[in-house]
PDB file of C-alpha atoms in Angstrom:
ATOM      1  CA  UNK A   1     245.938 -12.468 -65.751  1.00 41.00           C
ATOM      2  CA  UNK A   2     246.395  -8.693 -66.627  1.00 43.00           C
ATOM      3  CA  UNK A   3     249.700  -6.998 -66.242  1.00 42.00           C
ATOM      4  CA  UNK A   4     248.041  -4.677 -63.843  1.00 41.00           C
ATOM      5  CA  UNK A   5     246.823  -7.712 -61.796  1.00 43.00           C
ATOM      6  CA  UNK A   6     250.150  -9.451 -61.819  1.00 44.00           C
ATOM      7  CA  UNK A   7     251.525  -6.113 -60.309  1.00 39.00           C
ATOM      8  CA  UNK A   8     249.301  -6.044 -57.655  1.00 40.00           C
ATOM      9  CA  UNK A   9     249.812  -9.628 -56.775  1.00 45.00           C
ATOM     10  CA  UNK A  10     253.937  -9.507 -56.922  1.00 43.00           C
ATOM     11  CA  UNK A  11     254.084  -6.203 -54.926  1.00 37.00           C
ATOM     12  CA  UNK A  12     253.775  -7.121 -51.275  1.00 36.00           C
ATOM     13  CA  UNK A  13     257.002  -8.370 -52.062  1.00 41.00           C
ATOM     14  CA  UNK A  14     258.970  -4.869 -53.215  1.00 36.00           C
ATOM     15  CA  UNK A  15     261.732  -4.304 -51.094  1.00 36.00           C
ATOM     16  CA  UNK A  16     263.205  -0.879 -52.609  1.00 32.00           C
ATOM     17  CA  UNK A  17     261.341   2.453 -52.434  1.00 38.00           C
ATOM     18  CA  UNK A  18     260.649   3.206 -56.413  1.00 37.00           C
ATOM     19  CA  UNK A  19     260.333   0.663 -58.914  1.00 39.00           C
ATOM     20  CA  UNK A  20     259.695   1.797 -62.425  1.00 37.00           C
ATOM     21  CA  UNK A  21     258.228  -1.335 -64.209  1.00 38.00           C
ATOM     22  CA  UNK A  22     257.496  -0.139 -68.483  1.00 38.00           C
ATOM     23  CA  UNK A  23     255.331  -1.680 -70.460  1.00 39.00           C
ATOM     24  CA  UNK A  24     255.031  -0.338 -74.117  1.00 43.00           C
ATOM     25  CA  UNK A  25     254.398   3.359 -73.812  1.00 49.00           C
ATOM     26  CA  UNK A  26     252.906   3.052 -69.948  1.00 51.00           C
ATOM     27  CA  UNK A  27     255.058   2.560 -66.414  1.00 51.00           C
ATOM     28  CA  UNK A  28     253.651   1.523 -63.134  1.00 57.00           C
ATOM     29  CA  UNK A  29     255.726   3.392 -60.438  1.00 62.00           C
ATOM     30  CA  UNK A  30     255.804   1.848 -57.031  1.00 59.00           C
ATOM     31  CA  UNK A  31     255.962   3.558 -53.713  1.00 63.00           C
ATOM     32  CA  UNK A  32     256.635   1.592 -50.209  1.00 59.00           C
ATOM     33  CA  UNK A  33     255.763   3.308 -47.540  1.00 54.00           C
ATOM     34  CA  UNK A  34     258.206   0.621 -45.726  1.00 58.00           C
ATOM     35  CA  UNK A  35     261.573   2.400 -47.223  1.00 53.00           C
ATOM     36  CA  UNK A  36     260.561   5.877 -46.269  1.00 59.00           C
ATOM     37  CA  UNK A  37     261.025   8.220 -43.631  1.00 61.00           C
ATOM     38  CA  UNK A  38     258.846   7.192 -40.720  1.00 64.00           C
ATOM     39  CA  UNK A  39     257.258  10.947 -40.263  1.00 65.00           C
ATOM     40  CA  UNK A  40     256.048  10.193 -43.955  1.00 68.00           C
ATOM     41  CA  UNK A  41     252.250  10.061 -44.203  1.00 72.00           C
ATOM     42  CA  UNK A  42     251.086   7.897 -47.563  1.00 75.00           C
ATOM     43  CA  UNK A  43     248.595  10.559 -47.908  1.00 78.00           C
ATOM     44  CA  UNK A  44     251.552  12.974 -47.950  1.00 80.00           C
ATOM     45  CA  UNK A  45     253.362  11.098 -51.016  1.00 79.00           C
ATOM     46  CA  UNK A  46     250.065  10.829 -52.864  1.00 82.00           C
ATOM     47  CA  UNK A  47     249.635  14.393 -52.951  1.00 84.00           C
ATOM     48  CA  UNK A  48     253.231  15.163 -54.124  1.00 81.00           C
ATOM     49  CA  UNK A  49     252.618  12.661 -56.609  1.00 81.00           C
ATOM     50  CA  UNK A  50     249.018  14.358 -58.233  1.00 84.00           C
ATOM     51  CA  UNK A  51     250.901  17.761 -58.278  1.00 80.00           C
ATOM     52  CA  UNK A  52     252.049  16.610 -62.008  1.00 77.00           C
ATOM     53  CA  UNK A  53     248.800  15.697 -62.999  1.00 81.00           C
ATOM     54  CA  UNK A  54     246.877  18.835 -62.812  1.00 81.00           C
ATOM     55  CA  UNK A  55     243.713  19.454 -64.144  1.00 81.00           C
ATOM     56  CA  UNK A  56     243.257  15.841 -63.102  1.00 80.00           C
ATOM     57  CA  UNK A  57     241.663  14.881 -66.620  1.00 78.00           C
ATOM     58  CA  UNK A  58     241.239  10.914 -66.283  1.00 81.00           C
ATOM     59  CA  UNK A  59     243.004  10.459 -63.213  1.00 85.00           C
ATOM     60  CA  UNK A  60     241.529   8.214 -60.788  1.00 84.00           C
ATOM     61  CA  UNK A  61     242.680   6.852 -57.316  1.00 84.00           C
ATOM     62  CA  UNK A  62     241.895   2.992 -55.959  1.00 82.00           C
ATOM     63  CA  UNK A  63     241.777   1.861 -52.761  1.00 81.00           C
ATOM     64  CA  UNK A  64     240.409  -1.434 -50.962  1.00 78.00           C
ATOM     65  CA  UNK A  65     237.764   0.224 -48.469  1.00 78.00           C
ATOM     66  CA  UNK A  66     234.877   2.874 -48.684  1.00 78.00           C
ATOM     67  CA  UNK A  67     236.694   4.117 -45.760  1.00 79.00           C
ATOM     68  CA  UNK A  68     239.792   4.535 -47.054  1.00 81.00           C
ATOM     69  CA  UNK A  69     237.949   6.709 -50.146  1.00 83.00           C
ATOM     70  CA  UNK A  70     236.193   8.579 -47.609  1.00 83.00           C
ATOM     71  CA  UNK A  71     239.497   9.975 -45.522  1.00 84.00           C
ATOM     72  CA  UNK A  72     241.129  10.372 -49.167  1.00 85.00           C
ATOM     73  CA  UNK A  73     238.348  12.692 -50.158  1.00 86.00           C
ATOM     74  CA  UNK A  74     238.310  14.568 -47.341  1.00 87.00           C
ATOM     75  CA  UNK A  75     242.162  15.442 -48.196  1.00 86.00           C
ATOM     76  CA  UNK A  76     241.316  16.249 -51.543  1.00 88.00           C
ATOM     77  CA  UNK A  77     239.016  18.751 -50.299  1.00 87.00           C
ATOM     78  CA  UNK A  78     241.308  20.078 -47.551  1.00 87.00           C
ATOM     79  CA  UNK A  79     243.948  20.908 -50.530  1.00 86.00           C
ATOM     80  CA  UNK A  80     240.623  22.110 -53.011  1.00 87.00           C
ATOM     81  CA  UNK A  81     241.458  19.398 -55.245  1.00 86.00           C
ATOM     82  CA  UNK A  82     238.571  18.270 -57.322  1.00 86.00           C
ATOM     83  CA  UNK A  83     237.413  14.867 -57.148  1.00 84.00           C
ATOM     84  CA  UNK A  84     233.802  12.869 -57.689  1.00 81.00           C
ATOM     85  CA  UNK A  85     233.512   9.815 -54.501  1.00 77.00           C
ATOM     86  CA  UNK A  86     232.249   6.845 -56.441  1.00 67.00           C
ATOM     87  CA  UNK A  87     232.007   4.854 -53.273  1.00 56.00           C
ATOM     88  CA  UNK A  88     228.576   2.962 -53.897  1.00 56.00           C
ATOM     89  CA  UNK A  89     227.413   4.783 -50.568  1.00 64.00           C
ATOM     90  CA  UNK A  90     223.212   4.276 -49.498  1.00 74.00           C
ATOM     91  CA  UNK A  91     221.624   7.778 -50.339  1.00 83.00           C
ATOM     92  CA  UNK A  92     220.569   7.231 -46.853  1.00 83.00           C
ATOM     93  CA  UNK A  93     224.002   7.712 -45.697  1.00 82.00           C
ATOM     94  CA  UNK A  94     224.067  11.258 -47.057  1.00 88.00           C
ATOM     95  CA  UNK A  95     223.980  13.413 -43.761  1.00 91.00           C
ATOM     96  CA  UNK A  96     221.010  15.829 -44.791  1.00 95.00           C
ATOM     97  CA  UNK A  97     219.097  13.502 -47.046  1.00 95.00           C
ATOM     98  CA  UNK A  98     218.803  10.655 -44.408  1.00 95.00           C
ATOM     99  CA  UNK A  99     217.107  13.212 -42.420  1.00 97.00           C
ATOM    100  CA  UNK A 100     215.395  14.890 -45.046  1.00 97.00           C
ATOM    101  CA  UNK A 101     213.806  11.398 -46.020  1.00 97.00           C
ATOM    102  CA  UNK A 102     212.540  10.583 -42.704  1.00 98.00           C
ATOM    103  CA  UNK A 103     210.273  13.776 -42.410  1.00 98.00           C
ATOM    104  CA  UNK A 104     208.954  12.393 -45.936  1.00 98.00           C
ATOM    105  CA  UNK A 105     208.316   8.886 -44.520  1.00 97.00           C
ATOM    106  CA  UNK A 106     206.442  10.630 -41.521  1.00 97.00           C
ATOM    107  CA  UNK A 107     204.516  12.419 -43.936  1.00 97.00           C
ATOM    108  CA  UNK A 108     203.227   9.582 -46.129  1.00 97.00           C
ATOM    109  CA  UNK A 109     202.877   7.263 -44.221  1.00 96.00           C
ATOM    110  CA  UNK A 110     202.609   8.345 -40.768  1.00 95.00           C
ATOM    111  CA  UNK A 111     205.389   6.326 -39.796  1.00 96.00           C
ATOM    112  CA  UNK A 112     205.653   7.165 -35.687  1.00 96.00           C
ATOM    113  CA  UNK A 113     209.688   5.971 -35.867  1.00 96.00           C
ATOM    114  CA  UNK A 114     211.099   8.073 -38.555  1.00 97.00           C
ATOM    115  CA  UNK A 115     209.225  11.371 -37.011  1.00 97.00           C
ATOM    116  CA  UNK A 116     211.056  11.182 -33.600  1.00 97.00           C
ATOM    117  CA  UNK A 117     214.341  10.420 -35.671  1.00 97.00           C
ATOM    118  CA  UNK A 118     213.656  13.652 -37.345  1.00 98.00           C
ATOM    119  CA  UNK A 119     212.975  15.327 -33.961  1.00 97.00           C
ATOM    120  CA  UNK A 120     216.219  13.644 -32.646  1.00 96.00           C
ATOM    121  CA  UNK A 121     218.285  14.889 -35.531  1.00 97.00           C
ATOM    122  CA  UNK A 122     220.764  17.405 -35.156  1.00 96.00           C
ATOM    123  CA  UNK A 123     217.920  19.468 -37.367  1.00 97.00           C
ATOM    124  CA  UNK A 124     216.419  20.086 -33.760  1.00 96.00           C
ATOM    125  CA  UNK A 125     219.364  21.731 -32.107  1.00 95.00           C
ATOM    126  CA  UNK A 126     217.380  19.757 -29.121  1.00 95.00           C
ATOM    127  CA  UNK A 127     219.438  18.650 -25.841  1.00 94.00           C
ATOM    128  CA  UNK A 128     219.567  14.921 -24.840  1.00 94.00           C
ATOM    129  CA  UNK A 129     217.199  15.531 -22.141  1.00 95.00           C
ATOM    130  CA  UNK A 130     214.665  17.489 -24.273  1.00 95.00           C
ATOM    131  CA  UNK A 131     214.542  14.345 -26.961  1.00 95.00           C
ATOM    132  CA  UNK A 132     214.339  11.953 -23.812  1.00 96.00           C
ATOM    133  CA  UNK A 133     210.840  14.173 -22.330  1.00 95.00           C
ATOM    134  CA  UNK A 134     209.618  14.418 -25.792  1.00 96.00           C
ATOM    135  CA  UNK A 135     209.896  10.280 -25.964  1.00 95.00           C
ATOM    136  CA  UNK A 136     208.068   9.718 -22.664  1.00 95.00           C
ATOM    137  CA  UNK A 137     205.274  11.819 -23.650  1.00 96.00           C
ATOM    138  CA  UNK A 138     204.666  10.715 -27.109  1.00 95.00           C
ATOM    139  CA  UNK A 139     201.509  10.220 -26.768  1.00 94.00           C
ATOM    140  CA  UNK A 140     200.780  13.592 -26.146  1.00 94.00           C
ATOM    141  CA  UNK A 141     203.631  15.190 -29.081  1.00 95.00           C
ATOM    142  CA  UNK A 142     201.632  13.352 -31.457  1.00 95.00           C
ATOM    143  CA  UNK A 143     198.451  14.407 -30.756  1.00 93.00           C
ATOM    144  CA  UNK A 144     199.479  17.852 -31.218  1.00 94.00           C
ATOM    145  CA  UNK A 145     201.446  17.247 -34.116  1.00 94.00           C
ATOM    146  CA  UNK A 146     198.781  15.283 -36.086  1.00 89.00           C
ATOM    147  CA  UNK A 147     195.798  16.924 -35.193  1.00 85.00           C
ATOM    148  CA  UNK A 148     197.150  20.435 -33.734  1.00 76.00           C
ATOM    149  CA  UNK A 149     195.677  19.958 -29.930  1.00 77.00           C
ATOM    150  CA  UNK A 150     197.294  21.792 -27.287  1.00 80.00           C
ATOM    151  CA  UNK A 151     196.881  19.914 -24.428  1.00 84.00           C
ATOM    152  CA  UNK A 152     198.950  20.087 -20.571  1.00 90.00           C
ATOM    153  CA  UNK A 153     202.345  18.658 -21.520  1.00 91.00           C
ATOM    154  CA  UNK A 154     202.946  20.607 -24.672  1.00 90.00           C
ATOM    155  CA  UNK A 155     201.751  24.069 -22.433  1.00 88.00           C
ATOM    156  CA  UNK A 156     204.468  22.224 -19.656  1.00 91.00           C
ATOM    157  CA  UNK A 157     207.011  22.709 -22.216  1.00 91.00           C
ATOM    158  CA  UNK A 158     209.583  25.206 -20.887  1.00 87.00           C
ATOM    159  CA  UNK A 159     211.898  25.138 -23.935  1.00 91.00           C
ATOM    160  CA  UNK A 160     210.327  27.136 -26.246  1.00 91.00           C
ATOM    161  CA  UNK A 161     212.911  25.600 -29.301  1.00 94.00           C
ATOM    162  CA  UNK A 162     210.929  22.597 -28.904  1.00 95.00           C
ATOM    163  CA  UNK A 163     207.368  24.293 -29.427  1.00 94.00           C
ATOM    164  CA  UNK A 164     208.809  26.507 -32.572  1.00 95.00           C
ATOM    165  CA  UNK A 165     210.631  22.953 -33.962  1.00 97.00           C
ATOM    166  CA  UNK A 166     207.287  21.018 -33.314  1.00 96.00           C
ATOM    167  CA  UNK A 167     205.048  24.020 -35.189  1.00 95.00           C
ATOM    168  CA  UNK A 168     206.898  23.941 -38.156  1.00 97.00           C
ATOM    169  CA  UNK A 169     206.431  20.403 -38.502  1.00 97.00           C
ATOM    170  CA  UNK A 170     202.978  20.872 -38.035  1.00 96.00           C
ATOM    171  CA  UNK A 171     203.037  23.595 -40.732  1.00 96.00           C
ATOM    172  CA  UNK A 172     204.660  21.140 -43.215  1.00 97.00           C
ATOM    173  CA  UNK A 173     202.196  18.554 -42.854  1.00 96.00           C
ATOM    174  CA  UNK A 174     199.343  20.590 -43.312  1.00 95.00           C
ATOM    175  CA  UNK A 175     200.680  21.877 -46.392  1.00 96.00           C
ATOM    176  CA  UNK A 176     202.725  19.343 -47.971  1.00 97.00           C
ATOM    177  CA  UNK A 177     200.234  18.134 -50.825  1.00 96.00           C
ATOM    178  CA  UNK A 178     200.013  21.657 -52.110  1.00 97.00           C
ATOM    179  CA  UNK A 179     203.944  21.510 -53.565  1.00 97.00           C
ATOM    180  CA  UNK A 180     204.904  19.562 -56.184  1.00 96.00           C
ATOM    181  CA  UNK A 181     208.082  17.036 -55.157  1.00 97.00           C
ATOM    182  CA  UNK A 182     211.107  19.249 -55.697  1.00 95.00           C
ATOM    183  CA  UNK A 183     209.154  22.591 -54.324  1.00 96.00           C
ATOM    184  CA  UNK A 184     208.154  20.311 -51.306  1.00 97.00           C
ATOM    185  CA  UNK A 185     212.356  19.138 -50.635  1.00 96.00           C
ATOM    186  CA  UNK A 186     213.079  23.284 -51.369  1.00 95.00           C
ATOM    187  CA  UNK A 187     210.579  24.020 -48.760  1.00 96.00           C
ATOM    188  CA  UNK A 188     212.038  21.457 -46.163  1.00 97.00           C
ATOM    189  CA  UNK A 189     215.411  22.457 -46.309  1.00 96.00           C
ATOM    190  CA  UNK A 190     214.570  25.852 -45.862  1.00 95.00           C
ATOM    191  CA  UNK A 191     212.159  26.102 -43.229  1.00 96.00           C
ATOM    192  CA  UNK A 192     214.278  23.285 -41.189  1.00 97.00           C
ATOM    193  CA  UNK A 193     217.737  25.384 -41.960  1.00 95.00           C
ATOM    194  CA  UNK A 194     219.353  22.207 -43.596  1.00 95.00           C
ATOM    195  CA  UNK A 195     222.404  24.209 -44.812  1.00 92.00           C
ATOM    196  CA  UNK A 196     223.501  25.734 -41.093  1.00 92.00           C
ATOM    197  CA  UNK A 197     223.609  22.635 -40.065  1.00 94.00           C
ATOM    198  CA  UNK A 198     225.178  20.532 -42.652  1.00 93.00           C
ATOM    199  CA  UNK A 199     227.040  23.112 -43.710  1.00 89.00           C
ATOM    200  CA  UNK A 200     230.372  20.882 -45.331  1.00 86.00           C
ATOM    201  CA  UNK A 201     231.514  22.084 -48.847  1.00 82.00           C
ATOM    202  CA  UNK A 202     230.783  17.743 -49.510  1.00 80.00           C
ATOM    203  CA  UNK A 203     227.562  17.908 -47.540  1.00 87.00           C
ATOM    204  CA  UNK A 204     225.951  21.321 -48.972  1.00 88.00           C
ATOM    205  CA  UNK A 205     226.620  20.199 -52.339  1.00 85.00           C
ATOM    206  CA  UNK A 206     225.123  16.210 -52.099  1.00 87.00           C
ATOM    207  CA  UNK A 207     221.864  18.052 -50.723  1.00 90.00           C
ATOM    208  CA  UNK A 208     221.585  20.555 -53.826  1.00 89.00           C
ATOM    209  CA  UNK A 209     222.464  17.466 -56.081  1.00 87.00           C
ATOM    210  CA  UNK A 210     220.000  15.369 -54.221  1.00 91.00           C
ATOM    211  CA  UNK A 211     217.294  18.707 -54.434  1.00 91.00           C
ATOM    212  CA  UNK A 212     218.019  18.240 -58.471  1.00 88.00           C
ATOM    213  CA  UNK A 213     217.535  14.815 -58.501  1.00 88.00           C
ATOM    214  CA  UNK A 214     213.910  15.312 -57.257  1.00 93.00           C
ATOM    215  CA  UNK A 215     212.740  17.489 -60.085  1.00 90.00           C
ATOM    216  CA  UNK A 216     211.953  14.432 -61.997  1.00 89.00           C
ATOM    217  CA  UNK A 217     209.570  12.941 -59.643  1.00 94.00           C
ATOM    218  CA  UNK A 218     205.123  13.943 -60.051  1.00 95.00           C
ATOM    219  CA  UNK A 219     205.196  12.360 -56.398  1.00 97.00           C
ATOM    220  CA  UNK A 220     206.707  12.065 -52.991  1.00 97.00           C
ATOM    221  CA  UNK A 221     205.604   8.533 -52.802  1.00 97.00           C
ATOM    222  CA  UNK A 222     207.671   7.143 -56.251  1.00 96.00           C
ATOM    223  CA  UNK A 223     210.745   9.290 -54.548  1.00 96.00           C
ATOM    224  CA  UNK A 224     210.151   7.322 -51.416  1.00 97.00           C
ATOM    225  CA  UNK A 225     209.674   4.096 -53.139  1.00 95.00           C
ATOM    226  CA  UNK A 226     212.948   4.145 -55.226  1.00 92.00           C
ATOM    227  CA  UNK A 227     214.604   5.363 -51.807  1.00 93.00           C
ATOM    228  CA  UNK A 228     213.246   2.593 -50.179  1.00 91.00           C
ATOM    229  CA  UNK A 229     214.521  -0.038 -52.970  1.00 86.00           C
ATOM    230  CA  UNK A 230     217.980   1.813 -53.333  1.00 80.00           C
ATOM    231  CA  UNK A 231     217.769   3.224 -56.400  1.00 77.00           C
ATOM    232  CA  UNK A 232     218.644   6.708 -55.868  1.00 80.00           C
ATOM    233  CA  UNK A 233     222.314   7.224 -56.639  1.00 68.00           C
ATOM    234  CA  UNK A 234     223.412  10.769 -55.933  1.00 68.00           C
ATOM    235  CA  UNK A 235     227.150   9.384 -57.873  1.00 50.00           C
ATOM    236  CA  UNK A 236     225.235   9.592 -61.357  1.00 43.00           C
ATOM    237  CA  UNK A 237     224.930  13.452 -60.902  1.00 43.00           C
ATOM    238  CA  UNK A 238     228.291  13.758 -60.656  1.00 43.00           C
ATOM    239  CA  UNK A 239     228.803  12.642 -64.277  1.00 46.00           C
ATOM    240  CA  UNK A 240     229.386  15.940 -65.999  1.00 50.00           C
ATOM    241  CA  UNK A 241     231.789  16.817 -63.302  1.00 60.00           C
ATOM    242  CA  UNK A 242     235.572  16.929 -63.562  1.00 72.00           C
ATOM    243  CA  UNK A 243     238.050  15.734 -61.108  1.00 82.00           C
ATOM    244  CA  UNK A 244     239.700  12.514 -59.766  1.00 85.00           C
ATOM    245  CA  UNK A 245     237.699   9.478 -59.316  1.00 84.00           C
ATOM    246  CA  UNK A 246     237.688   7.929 -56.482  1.00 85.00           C
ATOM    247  CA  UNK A 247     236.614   4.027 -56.567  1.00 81.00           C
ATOM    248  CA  UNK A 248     237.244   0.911 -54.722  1.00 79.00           C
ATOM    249  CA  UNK A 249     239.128  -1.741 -56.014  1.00 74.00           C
ATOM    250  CA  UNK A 250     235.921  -4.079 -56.395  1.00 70.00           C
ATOM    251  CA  UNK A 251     234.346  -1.411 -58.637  1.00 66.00           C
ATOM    252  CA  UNK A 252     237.454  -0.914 -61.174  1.00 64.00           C
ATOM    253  CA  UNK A 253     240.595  -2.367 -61.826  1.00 61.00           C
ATOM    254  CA  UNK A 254     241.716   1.385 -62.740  1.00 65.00           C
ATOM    255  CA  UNK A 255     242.448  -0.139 -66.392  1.00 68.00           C
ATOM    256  CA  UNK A 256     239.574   2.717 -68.045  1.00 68.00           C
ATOM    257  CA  UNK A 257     241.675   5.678 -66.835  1.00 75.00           C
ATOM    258  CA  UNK A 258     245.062   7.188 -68.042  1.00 77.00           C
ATOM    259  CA  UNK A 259     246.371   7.577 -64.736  1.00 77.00           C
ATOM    260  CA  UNK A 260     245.712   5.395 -61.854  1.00 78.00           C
ATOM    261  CA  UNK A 261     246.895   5.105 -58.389  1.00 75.00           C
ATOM    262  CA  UNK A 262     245.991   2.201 -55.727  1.00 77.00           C
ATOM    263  CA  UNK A 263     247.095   2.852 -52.255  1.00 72.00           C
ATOM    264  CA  UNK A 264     247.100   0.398 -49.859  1.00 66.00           C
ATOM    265  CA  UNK A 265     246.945   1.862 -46.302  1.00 59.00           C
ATOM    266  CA  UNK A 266     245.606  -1.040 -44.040  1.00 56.00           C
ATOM    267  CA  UNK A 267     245.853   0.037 -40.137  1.00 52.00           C
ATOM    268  CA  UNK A 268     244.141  -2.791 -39.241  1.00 49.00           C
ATOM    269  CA  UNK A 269     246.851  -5.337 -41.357  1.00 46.00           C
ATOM    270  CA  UNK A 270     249.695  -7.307 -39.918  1.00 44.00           C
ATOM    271  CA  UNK A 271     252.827  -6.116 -38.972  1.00 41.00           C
ATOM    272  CA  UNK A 272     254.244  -7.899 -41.732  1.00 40.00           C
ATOM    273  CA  UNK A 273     252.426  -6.735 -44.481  1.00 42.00           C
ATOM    274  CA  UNK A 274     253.733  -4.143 -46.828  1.00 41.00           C
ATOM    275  CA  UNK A 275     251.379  -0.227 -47.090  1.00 53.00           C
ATOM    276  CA  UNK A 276     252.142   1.289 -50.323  1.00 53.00           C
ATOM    277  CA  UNK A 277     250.869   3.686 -53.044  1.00 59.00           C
ATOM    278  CA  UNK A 278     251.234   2.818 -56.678  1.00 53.00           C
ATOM    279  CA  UNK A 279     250.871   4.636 -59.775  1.00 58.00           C
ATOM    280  CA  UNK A 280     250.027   3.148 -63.436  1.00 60.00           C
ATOM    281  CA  UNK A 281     250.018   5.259 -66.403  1.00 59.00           C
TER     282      UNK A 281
END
């Protein structure tokens, strides 16, 4: 078993606040959260600690949960600290693409489901009782989305957001075929105003990195295809990118990087059991 292993294993059962542990020119330094103040956050420490490690060249922080990655980049980006989320998240997960990817599914293959998700998206700007009218008339929204007939409901329509939202679907699938992939995503986050509403520094920049990714794809159906087998990964973008990696503890042992930290911040875990943040260098 690896020295870093044995570590983990052995230090649920630290009972002082900073342990320095050396092992030929590295150290593994070992934080309790136990033996500090109670107003201390762990996520509080951790940030004292990175101060020394600035420009965060092969630093990289471990924790057990995808969760646990996701509040710690959030506070990364609170304090504009650069970091790449290596969190083995679904592309559909991506707030943006998810939606972005169910227009295309309407689009190719007519797929009933994924265009009233779109329509229910927060794309819309639609109220709950909008969506819910829109639902019970179906029969009639998709007639005039598919084949452009007005008919009595869609003239019944006193929320004129709902005609305009409707029309430019209508636009995009009359016109979709004449852009090539990547002109056809521009042209969908544009004309739906993807960046006003996912409008996060995280979320604006996974949608131009997932608009990038597209370039390489002669058709919407191979990009739909590899979305459909997960095989789009928006993480291998990121791979020119500096910052702190972010991982989970079933992706890397943290033995690759110079610096490491694991925190272990369970708020689910037994009374008994020990949170802590340790660092291995």
């Amino acid at each position: 078993m690896s020295f870093f292993l044995l570590f983990l294993k052995k230090i649920t059962g630290l009972s002082i606040q900073v342990k320095l542990i050396y092992k030929n020119q590295g150290y593994v330094k070992a934080i309790c959260m136990s033996d500090l103040d109670e107003d201390t956050n762990i996520y509080s420490v951790l940030l004292n600690e990175l101060k020394t490690f600035e420009p965060y060249d092969n630093v990289a922080i471990i924790a057990r949960t995808n969760g646990e990655l996701n509040e710690i980049a959030q506070l990364l980006e609170n304090e504009k600290i650069p970091y790449i989320l290596n969190n083995e998240k679904s592309i559909s997960e991506y707030p943006g693409i998810f939606e972005c990817f169910e227009l295309l599914k309407y689009l190719i293959y007519e797929n009933d489901l994924a265009l009233f998700n779109f329509i229910s998206s927060p794309l819309s700007n639609l109220g709950t009782e909008d969506i819910e009218i829109l639902l019970k008339n179906k029969k009639e929204v998709l007639s005039y989305i598919n084949f452009s007939q007005d008919n009595n409901f869609i003239h019944s329509l006193e929320n004129k957001k709902v005609i305009n939202f409707l029309n430019k679907i209508i636009d995009i699938k009359k016109n979709f075929k004449n852009f090539k992939v990547q002109n056809l995503i521009y042209e969908i986050i544009k004309k739906f105003q993807f960046l006003d509403y996912f409008s996060k520094e995280n979320e604006v920049k996974n949608i131009y990195d997932f608009y990038l990714l597209t370039n390489s794809y002669l058709s919407v159906l191979d990009l739909l295809n590899d979305y459909n087998e997960n095989k789009l990964v928006l993480a291998d973008l990121n791979s020119s990118k500096k910052g702190i990696e972010l991982v989970t503890i079933h992706k890397s042992k943290g033995l690759e990087f110079k610096t490491t930290f694991v925190i272990k911040n369970d708020k689910k875990s037994k009374s008994s059991d020990i949170d802590f943040l340790f660092e291995m260098n």
